[in-house]
Amino acid sequence: MNIPGVVRQQSVGIIGAGAAGLITGYTLLQDGFEDVQLLTRDKSPGGVWAKGRVYPGVSINNVHGEFRFSPLAMPPPTLQEKTGNRLSGEDMRAYMEKFAGTLLPGRIRFETEIMDIRRGKDGSGWDVEVQDLNSDTKQVLSYDRIVLCTGGCSQPLIPESLSAKSAVQAGFRGPVAHSSEFASHVDQILSDAKLNPDYSVVIVGGGKSAQDISSYLARQCVQVTVVFEKADAILAYPIQLPDCVRKSRCLGIFSPHIELRTRLERFLHSTWLGNKITHGFWNFLTWSSFEVLKVPKDSPLRNAHSLFWGIRTNDEGTGRKDGFHALVNEGKIKLAAPTRVEKYGGDGESLILRNEETLKANAVILATGFASSWAGIFTEKTIEELGIGRHPPTKDVDENAWKHYTTLSSPPPAHPQKDQWASSIYRGLVPAKNINKRDFAINGAVFTTNNGYGFEVTSHWISSYFLGDKMRLPTTVEAALAETDRNAAWMRKRFPDMLLWINESYSSGLAFWSWPQAIDELLEDMELPTLRTGGNWLTWPFRVISPNEIATLGEERRAKREANAAHAQQ
């Protein structure tokens, strides 16, 4: 049994100083934890938004105010006129640095590479082997509890045939870098392009990073070609959507969740008429988005992932006049699609495509995604014992539990069951095998469209979990495993093949458009009020969701804890 007074004196190691790590550290400190330390290999806080990783031209899909935490307000976007009120990478970097400097002074150990995380020698607590990146010295740090906040965008995923090593072996003469390393190569690329009017950059991949980088280079008058097989889905609007649509539950209720909790959701997703309305809504958004951005009917950009069935979506807002789609229409960005790059050419300045065509390239940027950030910091033995690895789907789960979901009755083709995978992380936060020990948790592995709000509520859930608060949790490991198997089956049904695209360190849970419903489940676990935006039977889907409504979670949990303690003494 966890005694709150004792637990607060025990040490907590937070692995990662990105957004999830920062808010987790803050919440634990506010809850009275005395010994909290964040570890990061970066020189500054922010994770993917750290100073060394933010590259020119990067922006995020969130409108102003959607990626922030309740303890600290966020100023308006610095380039709001150009970005359609979207936040730039520099906006995010500045916010993360201010949050860390103001609310977590002295709590972050920078330039510290995590080498291995393992159980303590006596079977309790955690030993974290680290290496100081300045002195190269190694040491073992011991913690009573660990929160894993490494996210899924820190370890580049690079096909072996396109790696820098393969480029050297093929005699390729130009720079080769992953998109996460673009910031350290951009000056060289721009300098070389000024000296060579025929200089050409090839970007491999069709996601957000590929579009941001190609747009930035095209604005600098650099020839650029983007190679991809399938494009991301897009959202775009002729006018800026009002907050009652963009920052509410509106999009969420049109996305089925594992449980249909309201009458409106049950109508939309389990009736014939609701199915027609729901898919008509998403089909209209798809059509109108292409029209707003003037994507030609024969453009390979129309060969895109589904807004409804997928999680690969870029929110373009009203679109930039010098944005990716506008630059493609002007011929300033060339597209090679649908195809893929197979290898480097033998002439030192080309790539060979799948159809054996040759593409000139003086530099290559690999926007090829990310691998799991967990594999390099845990041994296979620890991954197995802790239960954070991927495994084949369990056959015992009855997927007929959702057969009444009419909106899921006609899914797109998917790979067979033998090619799929599942994870056993309860709620995407705690390994089911370890659920009763209350000494290990994860923040940042659930894929949503509102990370700021989600990370903050998750941090409170983790703090309550560590403190031994009364919560709605499975009572046995077996029950937790059964619940995770059910959730994994749901994710495969709701988002066919999407788990094959993303790694397990940020896909332990998929609650993309339906993130408000997933947050309500966490609040219910803590016995706290849900649907916090309020509203009546007509207005509740359109009430604006704000981080301000969760600013009192710590106080609410404290009151609940004290009431439960008083009741136990009676």
XYZ file of C-alpha atoms in Angstrom:
570
model
C 0.000 0.000 0.000
C 1.322 3.431 -0.981
C 1.267 5.937 1.884
C 1.170 9.459 0.344
C 3.526 11.014 2.914
C 6.158 8.335 2.328
C 5.708 8.299 -1.453
C 6.284 12.043 -1.694
C 9.723 11.628 -0.128
C 10.747 8.986 -2.642
C 12.578 9.854 -5.838
C 11.022 10.086 -9.296
C 13.060 10.027 -12.472
C 11.379 11.467 -15.567
C 12.971 10.300 -18.795
C 12.622 13.122 -21.285
C 12.167 16.889 -21.013
C 9.696 17.414 -23.821
C 6.139 18.619 -23.317
C 4.987 15.427 -21.556
C 8.014 15.370 -19.271
C 7.726 19.040 -18.339
C 4.068 18.943 -17.304
C 4.575 15.639 -15.480
C 7.424 17.118 -13.464
C 5.387 20.206 -12.646
C 2.343 18.228 -11.518
C 4.369 15.900 -9.290
C 6.054 18.873 -7.622
C 2.697 20.571 -7.083
C 1.466 17.364 -5.468
C 4.295 17.478 -2.950
C 6.827 15.092 -4.476
C 10.143 16.333 -3.134
C 12.727 14.529 -5.277
C 11.867 14.919 -8.968
C 14.495 14.979 -11.702
C 14.119 15.176 -15.483
C 16.786 13.698 -17.746
C 17.361 14.666 -21.383
C 20.146 14.309 -23.912
C 19.310 17.732 -25.348
C 20.977 21.002 -24.377
C 17.631 22.685 -23.747
C 14.074 21.648 -22.838
C 11.247 20.969 -25.255
C 11.932 17.542 -26.769
C 10.985 17.809 -30.440
C 10.706 21.552 -29.837
C 14.158 21.879 -28.283
C 16.421 24.557 -29.741
C 18.685 22.095 -31.527
C 15.810 20.315 -33.258
C 13.536 23.123 -34.433
C 14.269 23.811 -38.086
C 13.294 26.809 -40.228
C 9.775 26.692 -41.592
C 8.346 24.131 -39.169
C 4.876 24.777 -37.802
C 2.393 22.624 -35.945
C -1.204 21.756 -36.723
C -2.593 23.272 -33.548
C -4.327 26.618 -33.522
C -3.219 29.095 -30.862
C -4.053 28.010 -27.349
C -4.433 24.310 -28.104
C -0.888 23.316 -27.201
C -0.306 24.826 -23.834
C -0.658 23.936 -20.180
C -2.957 25.572 -17.642
C -0.130 26.918 -15.387
C 1.332 29.121 -18.144
C -0.408 31.219 -20.778
C 0.895 31.173 -24.331
C 1.363 34.401 -26.307
C -0.157 34.733 -29.792
C 1.757 33.107 -32.667
C 4.562 35.328 -33.901
C 3.706 34.636 -37.552
C -0.064 34.337 -37.222
C -0.806 36.224 -40.430
C 1.370 33.885 -42.486
C 0.539 30.647 -40.686
C -3.226 31.091 -40.355
C -2.916 31.474 -36.586
C -0.790 28.333 -36.324
C 2.110 28.048 -33.924
C 5.605 27.916 -35.371
C 8.440 25.761 -34.093
C 10.000 28.872 -32.589
C 6.767 29.641 -30.724
C 6.819 26.150 -29.231
C 10.526 26.337 -28.373
C 10.066 29.647 -26.566
C 7.059 28.350 -24.628
C 8.801 25.153 -23.510
C 11.898 27.054 -22.424
C 9.813 29.556 -20.441
C 7.808 26.761 -18.809
C 10.958 24.908 -17.758
C 12.796 28.022 -16.606
C 9.865 29.437 -14.664
C 8.248 26.334 -13.175
C 11.024 23.704 -13.112
C 14.246 25.570 -12.223
C 17.098 23.233 -11.376
C 15.046 20.103 -12.013
C 16.396 19.159 -15.447
C 19.695 17.432 -16.097
C 20.697 18.265 -19.665
C 23.069 16.521 -22.098
C 22.523 13.215 -20.356
C 22.194 10.191 -22.603
C 20.130 7.304 -21.245
C 22.051 4.072 -21.771
C 19.881 1.588 -19.900
C 16.896 1.451 -17.554
C 16.537 -1.644 -15.411
C 15.092 -2.882 -12.161
C 17.085 -2.210 -9.006
C 19.261 -5.049 -7.754
C 16.813 -5.997 -5.018
C 13.909 -6.033 -7.444
C 12.511 -2.690 -6.321
C 13.060 0.773 -7.717
C 14.928 1.558 -10.920
C 18.562 1.955 -11.925
C 19.204 4.312 -14.828
C 22.620 4.114 -16.463
C 23.505 7.450 -18.053
C 26.382 9.047 -19.910
C 27.312 12.699 -19.577
C 27.647 13.939 -23.162
C 30.200 16.581 -22.147
C 32.615 14.438 -20.134
C 31.683 10.988 -21.544
C 31.561 9.714 -17.974
C 28.982 7.097 -17.052
C 27.122 6.607 -13.813
C 24.061 4.839 -12.460
C 21.234 6.919 -11.011
C 18.672 5.233 -8.785
C 14.999 6.203 -8.513
C 12.032 4.774 -6.676
C 9.740 5.541 -9.598
C 10.088 6.211 -13.307
C 7.926 8.166 -15.736
C 8.832 7.463 -19.348
C 8.299 10.597 -21.464
C 10.516 9.965 -24.475
C 7.664 10.164 -26.989
C 7.771 8.729 -30.476
C 9.663 11.377 -32.440
C 13.199 11.258 -31.101
C 14.768 8.211 -32.775
C 15.011 8.601 -36.582
C 13.757 5.714 -38.704
C 15.960 5.469 -41.776
C 15.750 2.688 -44.386
C 19.120 0.974 -44.603
C 19.265 1.449 -48.388
C 19.003 5.237 -47.903
C 21.239 5.662 -44.868
C 24.277 7.925 -44.866
C 26.444 4.793 -44.849
C 24.744 3.475 -47.985
C 25.169 6.891 -49.603
C 28.919 6.818 -48.964
C 29.184 3.274 -50.278
C 27.353 4.295 -53.460
C 29.599 7.329 -53.893
C 26.854 9.904 -53.330
C 28.578 13.254 -52.891
C 25.936 15.406 -51.206
C 24.638 15.656 -47.639
C 22.157 13.042 -46.409
C 20.158 13.826 -43.276
C 16.994 12.829 -41.486
C 14.362 15.556 -41.231
C 15.055 15.876 -37.492
C 18.628 16.884 -38.410
C 17.647 19.423 -41.061
C 18.445 22.382 -38.807
C 22.129 21.425 -38.704
C 22.364 21.040 -42.512
C 20.176 23.858 -43.819
C 22.949 26.480 -43.959
C 25.194 24.196 -46.015
C 22.350 23.360 -48.390
C 21.445 27.015 -48.940
C 25.095 27.954 -49.415
C 25.686 25.188 -51.976
C 22.462 26.074 -53.793
C 23.639 29.678 -54.271
C 26.804 28.441 -55.958
C 25.041 25.930 -58.199
C 21.920 27.107 -60.089
C 21.041 23.466 -60.876
C 21.296 22.378 -57.232
C 18.444 20.042 -56.363
C 17.199 18.682 -53.047
C 15.140 15.494 -52.858
C 12.926 14.923 -49.847
C 11.810 11.356 -49.217
C 8.388 11.150 -47.575
C 5.029 12.868 -47.883
C 4.204 13.841 -44.303
C 4.206 17.113 -42.395
C 7.997 17.371 -42.065
C 8.492 16.773 -45.781
C 5.988 19.484 -46.613
C 7.427 22.020 -44.161
C 11.026 21.479 -45.286
C 10.235 21.496 -49.002
C 8.191 24.689 -48.577
C 10.999 26.432 -46.737
C 13.566 25.473 -49.388
C 11.264 26.492 -52.232
C 10.793 29.914 -50.622
C 14.578 30.232 -50.697
C 14.480 29.492 -54.451
C 16.021 26.017 -54.077
C 14.875 23.325 -56.508
C 13.138 20.629 -54.508
C 11.357 17.365 -55.290
C 9.238 15.382 -52.839
C 9.021 11.611 -53.324
C 6.204 9.699 -51.646
C 3.761 6.846 -52.068
C 0.732 8.252 -50.270
C 0.071 11.760 -48.998
C -1.289 12.802 -45.632
C -4.932 13.756 -45.397
C -5.585 17.491 -45.115
C -8.051 19.795 -43.436
C -8.494 23.248 -44.935
C -11.233 25.857 -44.791
C -12.182 28.940 -46.835
C -12.367 30.944 -43.583
C -10.896 30.393 -40.134
C -13.155 28.001 -38.252
C -14.731 29.437 -35.103
C -13.545 28.105 -31.761
C -16.904 26.405 -31.201
C -15.967 24.020 -34.013
C -12.169 23.864 -33.959
C -11.692 23.846 -30.182
C -14.746 21.891 -29.097
C -16.001 18.314 -29.097
C -17.564 18.847 -32.520
C -15.037 16.834 -34.534
C -14.743 14.307 -31.713
C -18.393 13.264 -31.739
C -18.128 12.518 -35.461
C -15.370 10.019 -34.629
C -16.469 6.755 -32.966
C -14.846 5.892 -29.655
C -14.428 2.505 -28.012
C -17.513 3.359 -25.919
C -20.414 5.443 -27.225
C -21.173 7.441 -24.117
C -23.864 9.863 -25.258
C -27.132 9.546 -27.155
C -25.759 11.753 -29.931
C -22.737 9.495 -30.435
C -24.913 6.386 -30.401
C -27.140 7.935 -33.062
C -24.236 8.977 -35.264
C -22.343 5.691 -35.092
C -24.909 2.943 -34.608
C -27.801 3.910 -36.886
C -28.242 3.856 -40.659
C -28.983 7.583 -40.815
C -26.184 8.463 -38.423
C -23.739 6.524 -40.587
C -24.806 8.504 -43.659
C -24.490 11.802 -41.802
C -21.076 10.937 -40.315
C -19.418 9.771 -43.514
C -21.101 12.580 -45.437
C -19.517 15.016 -42.983
C -15.997 13.591 -43.430
C -16.381 13.231 -47.213
C -17.427 16.869 -47.421
C -14.409 17.946 -45.361
C -12.148 15.947 -47.683
C -13.673 17.427 -50.847
C -13.754 20.989 -49.532
C -10.159 20.797 -48.280
C -8.900 19.876 -51.740
C -10.992 22.669 -53.231
C -9.782 25.305 -50.753
C -6.144 24.452 -51.477
C -6.862 24.136 -55.219
C -5.418 20.644 -55.477
C -5.892 19.511 -59.112
C -8.083 16.472 -59.764
C -5.130 14.527 -61.184
C -2.644 15.524 -58.465
C -0.912 12.683 -56.560
C -1.747 14.680 -53.427
C -5.297 13.385 -53.814
C -3.973 9.878 -53.236
C -4.121 10.564 -49.529
C -4.931 8.842 -46.271
C -8.503 9.028 -45.037
C -9.625 11.760 -42.657
C -11.990 9.296 -40.991
C -10.019 6.030 -41.020
C -6.517 7.381 -40.540
C -4.403 9.443 -38.161
C -2.113 11.018 -40.747
C -3.722 14.432 -41.105
C -2.349 17.919 -41.607
C -4.541 20.840 -40.579
C -3.738 23.607 -43.053
C -6.312 26.100 -41.779
C -7.080 28.624 -44.500
C -3.807 27.773 -46.230
C -0.730 29.929 -46.685
C -0.222 31.907 -49.863
C 3.299 30.503 -49.924
C 2.383 27.178 -48.298
C 3.158 23.703 -49.579
C 0.091 23.257 -51.788
C 0.375 26.743 -53.261
C 4.045 26.169 -54.092
C 3.223 22.824 -55.713
C 0.559 24.523 -57.838
C 3.102 27.153 -58.890
C 5.591 24.486 -59.917
C 8.113 25.518 -57.277
C 7.894 22.119 -55.604
C 7.960 19.045 -57.830
C 6.277 15.782 -56.874
C 7.425 12.261 -57.722
C 4.495 10.071 -56.699
C 3.255 7.521 -56.152
C 6.653 5.878 -55.983
C 9.526 5.315 -53.614
C 13.298 5.697 -53.622
C 15.089 2.361 -53.844
C 18.767 3.358 -53.702
C 21.444 5.882 -54.576
C 22.600 6.145 -58.157
C 26.145 5.345 -59.198
C 26.947 8.811 -60.556
C 27.188 10.467 -57.135
C 24.250 12.825 -57.653
C 21.090 10.825 -58.235
C 18.525 8.482 -56.722
C 16.940 5.422 -58.315
C 13.164 5.186 -57.973
C 11.054 2.038 -57.803
C 10.188 2.295 -61.498
C 13.949 2.501 -62.216
C 13.729 6.162 -63.160
C 16.621 8.377 -62.084
C 16.097 11.517 -60.040
C 18.809 14.173 -59.797
C 19.801 14.967 -56.205
C 22.552 17.101 -54.702
C 21.168 16.652 -51.189
C 18.726 14.205 -49.638
C 16.425 14.798 -46.666
C 14.834 11.663 -45.241
C 11.409 12.514 -43.818
C 10.894 8.803 -43.194
C 9.460 8.891 -39.686
C 10.711 7.625 -36.366
C 11.473 4.351 -34.640
C 10.541 3.511 -31.066
C 12.421 5.595 -28.514
C 12.229 2.714 -26.049
C 14.299 0.070 -27.824
C 17.617 1.798 -27.177
C 17.130 2.378 -23.445
C 15.775 -1.004 -22.332
C 17.185 -4.457 -22.883
C 14.919 -7.021 -24.516
C 14.722 -8.773 -21.159
C 13.467 -5.628 -19.393
C 11.008 -4.893 -22.196
C 9.593 -8.390 -21.811
C 9.484 -8.357 -18.011
C 7.953 -4.883 -17.866
C 5.564 -5.554 -20.723
C 6.114 -2.515 -22.933
C 6.968 -4.332 -26.151
C 4.753 -5.151 -29.097
C 3.323 -8.638 -29.566
C 0.957 -10.495 -31.927
C -2.740 -9.743 -31.409
C -4.588 -11.943 -28.939
C -7.178 -14.188 -30.574
C -9.458 -14.251 -27.531
C -10.843 -10.754 -28.094
C -14.358 -10.679 -29.552
C -14.298 -7.936 -32.174
C -18.038 -8.416 -32.641
C -18.391 -6.144 -29.622
C -18.455 -3.264 -32.093
C -20.518 -4.882 -34.843
C -23.325 -2.390 -34.143
C -21.042 0.501 -35.149
C -22.526 1.293 -38.553
C -19.806 3.854 -39.272
C -17.206 1.057 -39.117
C -19.107 -1.367 -41.344
C -17.098 -0.706 -44.533
C -13.421 -0.336 -43.595
C -10.626 0.061 -46.136
C -8.443 -2.965 -46.969
C -5.961 -3.894 -44.239
C -3.060 -6.274 -43.792
C -3.931 -9.726 -42.424
C -4.007 -10.392 -38.685
C -0.610 -12.093 -38.765
C 1.024 -8.812 -39.819
C -0.625 -6.743 -37.073
C 0.650 -6.059 -33.567
C -0.618 -5.004 -30.154
C 0.727 -3.546 -26.917
C -0.217 -4.295 -23.318
C -0.104 -0.823 -21.794
C -3.211 0.016 -19.797
C -4.776 3.299 -20.932
C -1.499 3.812 -22.794
C -0.039 4.872 -19.424
C 0.921 1.817 -17.341
C 2.267 -1.595 -18.423
C -0.444 -4.111 -17.516
C 2.135 -6.516 -16.083
C 3.321 -3.831 -13.665
C -0.001 -2.218 -12.788
C -0.070 -3.226 -9.110
C 3.452 -1.990 -8.340
C 2.643 1.672 -9.014
C 6.266 2.570 -9.722
C 6.357 2.978 -13.518
C 4.207 5.091 -15.841
C 4.272 6.596 -19.321
C 3.190 10.017 -20.550
C 3.258 10.846 -24.233
C 2.461 7.484 -25.822
C -1.198 8.177 -26.617
C -1.773 9.671 -30.072
C -4.253 12.591 -29.942
C -4.892 15.915 -31.639
C -4.571 17.941 -28.425
C -1.342 16.934 -26.746
C -1.181 19.811 -24.290
C -4.540 19.030 -22.698
C -3.932 15.284 -22.871
C -0.455 15.385 -21.334
C -1.687 17.536 -18.442
C -4.604 15.288 -17.502
C -2.325 12.272 -17.872
C 0.183 13.825 -15.484
C -2.524 14.064 -12.818
C -3.561 10.465 -13.447
C 0.056 9.362 -12.984
C 0.449 11.374 -9.782
C -2.729 9.836 -8.324
C -1.498 6.413 -9.394
C 1.847 6.900 -7.633
C 0.224 8.305 -4.492
C -2.036 5.286 -4.158
C -5.209 7.332 -4.541
C -8.507 5.540 -4.897
C -8.899 5.031 -8.640
C -10.856 2.965 -11.100
C -8.176 0.414 -12.003
C -8.101 -3.290 -12.837
C -7.549 -5.256 -9.627
C -5.348 -7.921 -11.205
C -2.698 -8.168 -13.891
C -4.952 -10.555 -15.807
C -7.792 -8.032 -15.830
C -5.418 -5.283 -17.007
C -4.091 -7.505 -19.812
C -7.633 -8.329 -20.914
C -8.446 -4.625 -21.070
C -5.333 -3.827 -23.106
C -6.114 -6.670 -25.518
C -9.579 -5.235 -26.001
C -8.185 -1.761 -26.614
C -5.641 -3.115 -29.115
C -8.441 -4.865 -31.006
C -10.400 -1.622 -31.032
C -7.465 0.338 -32.464
C -7.051 -2.196 -35.272
C -10.755 -1.961 -36.093
C -11.021 1.814 -35.796
C -7.770 2.671 -37.611
C -6.944 -0.203 -40.010
C -3.192 -0.556 -40.594
C -2.333 2.676 -38.779
C -0.431 0.735 -36.098
C 1.875 -0.491 -38.876
C 2.827 3.112 -39.630
C 3.672 4.354 -36.140
C 5.945 2.950 -33.458
C 4.869 1.680 -30.050
C 6.397 4.569 -28.101
C 3.576 6.857 -29.219
C 0.813 4.481 -30.201
C -0.036 2.730 -26.942
C -3.376 4.436 -27.431
C -4.993 6.036 -30.475
C -7.601 8.660 -29.641
C -7.183 10.981 -32.562
C -10.331 13.050 -33.104
C -12.014 11.383 -30.124
C -9.457 12.591 -27.613
C -12.114 14.356 -25.454
C -13.792 10.989 -24.857
C -10.451 9.414 -23.917
C -9.739 12.262 -21.486
C -13.131 11.737 -19.860
C -12.132 8.137 -19.165
C -9.009 9.283 -17.330
C -11.030 11.766 -15.302
C -13.505 9.027 -14.406
C -10.593 6.836 -13.288
C -9.729 9.596 -10.808
C -13.413 9.981 -9.795
C -13.473 13.547 -11.131
C -16.151 15.368 -13.164
C -16.166 14.802 -16.921
C -17.576 16.902 -19.787
C -15.991 19.848 -18.029
C -16.956 22.389 -20.670
C -20.583 22.023 -19.602
C -23.497 22.993 -21.809
C -27.023 21.700 -22.279
C -28.401 19.021 -24.620
C -27.972 21.355 -27.589
C -24.793 23.287 -26.837
C -22.431 20.742 -25.222
C -20.782 19.584 -28.506
C -19.867 23.194 -29.316
C -18.574 24.445 -25.973
C -14.920 25.536 -26.299
C -12.457 23.223 -24.540
C -9.723 25.112 -22.687
C -6.791 24.036 -20.493
C -8.182 26.483 -17.928
C -10.918 23.993 -17.092
C -8.346 21.512 -15.768
C -6.347 24.060 -13.771
C -7.957 22.867 -10.530
C -7.406 19.128 -11.009
C -4.735 19.040 -8.299
C -7.051 20.694 -5.778
C -9.935 18.420 -6.746
C -7.808 15.324 -6.335
C -6.500 16.563 -2.992
C -10.033 17.145 -1.713
C -11.081 13.697 -2.911
C -8.054 12.137 -1.203
C -8.780 13.877 2.090
C -12.454 12.919 1.946
C -11.583 9.273 1.308
C -9.098 9.314 4.212
C -11.675 10.838 6.563
C -14.267 8.271 5.492
C -11.803 5.427 6.116
C -11.236 6.630 9.696
C -14.945 6.592 10.563
